[in-house]
Amino acid sequence: MKEKITKLTAECKAEINAASTENELYSVKVKYLGKSGLISDLMKGMRDLSPEERPFVGKIVNEARGKLEELFSARGAALHEAELEAKLAAEKIDITINKNTTVGKLHPLNAVRKRLVDFFVSMGFDVMDGPEVETDYYNFEALNVPKDHPARDMQDTFFINDGILLRSQTSASQIRYMEKVKPPLKMISPGRVFRNDDDATHSPVFHQLEGLVVDKGITMCDLKGILDLFAKHFFGEDTKVRFRPSYFPFTEPSVEVDVSCSICHGAGCKICKGTGWIEILGAGIVNRKVLRGCGIDPDEYTGFAFGFGIDRIANIIHSIPHIKLLYENDVRFLKQF
Ligand code: PHE
């Protein structure tokens, strides 16, 4: 029995040393020390020994077992270390190699939005973000569009239920802002808006940027001044701005604002549909009712508001013929910017 143990121990030691991976070592361990391994088999054989022999042999087997366990864990640790080192060496990444990397960039819509926001921020405008799911009150009623008012037809709105809707205009943010901030105030609110419209120049989801200035003595001239700067900055120094009378319930008087076509410089082309002018936004002097509704005295303060489509501005700047191109995320299209 004793020789048997010595022989098995020696064989096991040789196999431990021969194992070259952790997996191999594990197989050796199972072979000798496993439940039905060779050493365990020896223990079973003890049944046949005499009661005097048993403690003696048991001791030798246990000692041998303990020794082997130690060898297994030492060899295991060494193999683990070696394997890790080999793996690290094989997977080494040379971070100084910089071949054929493609660098991502902003989507043209986001890039234009960022430029627009930067422009107004540089003039001291505060930026406000309003909710896309809005109440009827902020989107319509507080903007002087009561229920059943025909002006609701100007915007084909997605209603969620009676009092809740997807905002059809960022003008809703004006009200939220004026409820919190009292004049003098200057704010813009860029964001997504929703309307049931779908053609080459309209998408059910698009982006607007609302602007609002309220202070003592604000007039149409201040609006014209800001929009002149805006037009020159985005469409070129020689761009002209023209106001046409219009109607919005929340401004009085209201105007539609056109810029001279930066492609043909007024001669008439496809982009301006032969007119020499491109319509870019709606604006006006904030309706007295709207100011009063927000707790601002319209005899003391006046203001102007304007709102335009960011998508439209991006399309004009980049001569993009169809609004959907901005939403399809076709990389062949996006790569051009
Ligand atoms: N909210 C208007 C629209 O979506 C635009 C606008 C904003 C007009 C502010 C006047 C003042 O058509």
Coordinates of N, CA and C and ligand atoms in Angstrom, one line a residue, residues 155 169 171 174 195 208 210 248 250-251 282-284 305-307, ligand 1:
Q155 N -52.5 75.1 -37.3 CA -51.6 74.0 -36.9 C -52.3 72.8 -36.6
Q169 N -45.9 74.1 -31.3 CA -45.0 75.3 -31.5 C -44.3 75.5 -30.2
S171 N -43.7 78.2 -29.1 CA -44.3 79.4 -28.4 C -44.8 79.1 -27.0
Q174 N -42.7 80.3 -24.2 CA -42.8 81.7 -23.9 C -43.6 81.9 -22.6
R195 N -46.6 68.3 -35.9 CA -47.8 68.7 -36.6 C -48.1 67.6 -37.6
Q208 N -38.2 73.9 -33.9 CA -38.4 75.3 -34.0 C -37.5 76.0 -33.0
E210 N -37.9 79.5 -30.8 CA -38.7 80.6 -30.4 C -37.8 81.7 -29.7
F248 N -50.9 86.2 -36.3 CA -50.8 85.2 -35.3 C -51.6 85.7 -34.1
F250 N -51.1 85.4 -31.0 CA -50.3 85.8 -29.8 C -49.4 87.0 -30.1
T251 N -49.5 87.6 -31.3 CA -48.7 88.8 -31.6 C -49.7 89.8 -32.3
G282 N -42.1 83.6 -38.6 CA -43.2 84.4 -38.1 C -42.8 85.2 -36.9
A283 N -43.3 86.4 -36.8 CA -42.9 87.2 -35.6 C -44.0 88.3 -35.3
G284 N -43.7 89.1 -34.3 CA -44.7 90.2 -34.1 C -44.4 90.8 -32.7
A305 N -41.8 88.8 -30.3 CA -41.5 87.3 -30.3 C -41.3 86.9 -31.8
F306 N -40.6 85.9 -31.9 CA -40.4 85.3 -33.3 C -40.2 83.8 -33.2
G307 N -40.5 83.1 -34.2 CA -40.4 81.7 -34.2 C -40.0 81.2 -35.6
Ligands
PHE1 N1 -45.4 79.9 -33.4 C1 -45.5 80.5 -34.7 C2 -45.6 79.2 -35.7 O1 -45.3 78.2 -35.3 C3 -44.4 81.3 -35.1 C4 -44.3 82.6 -34.3 C5 -43.6 82.6 -33.1 C6 -45.0 83.7 -34.7 C7 -43.6 83.8 -32.4 C8 -45.0 84.9 -34.0 C9 -44.3 84.9 -32.8 O2 -46.0 79.4 -36.8

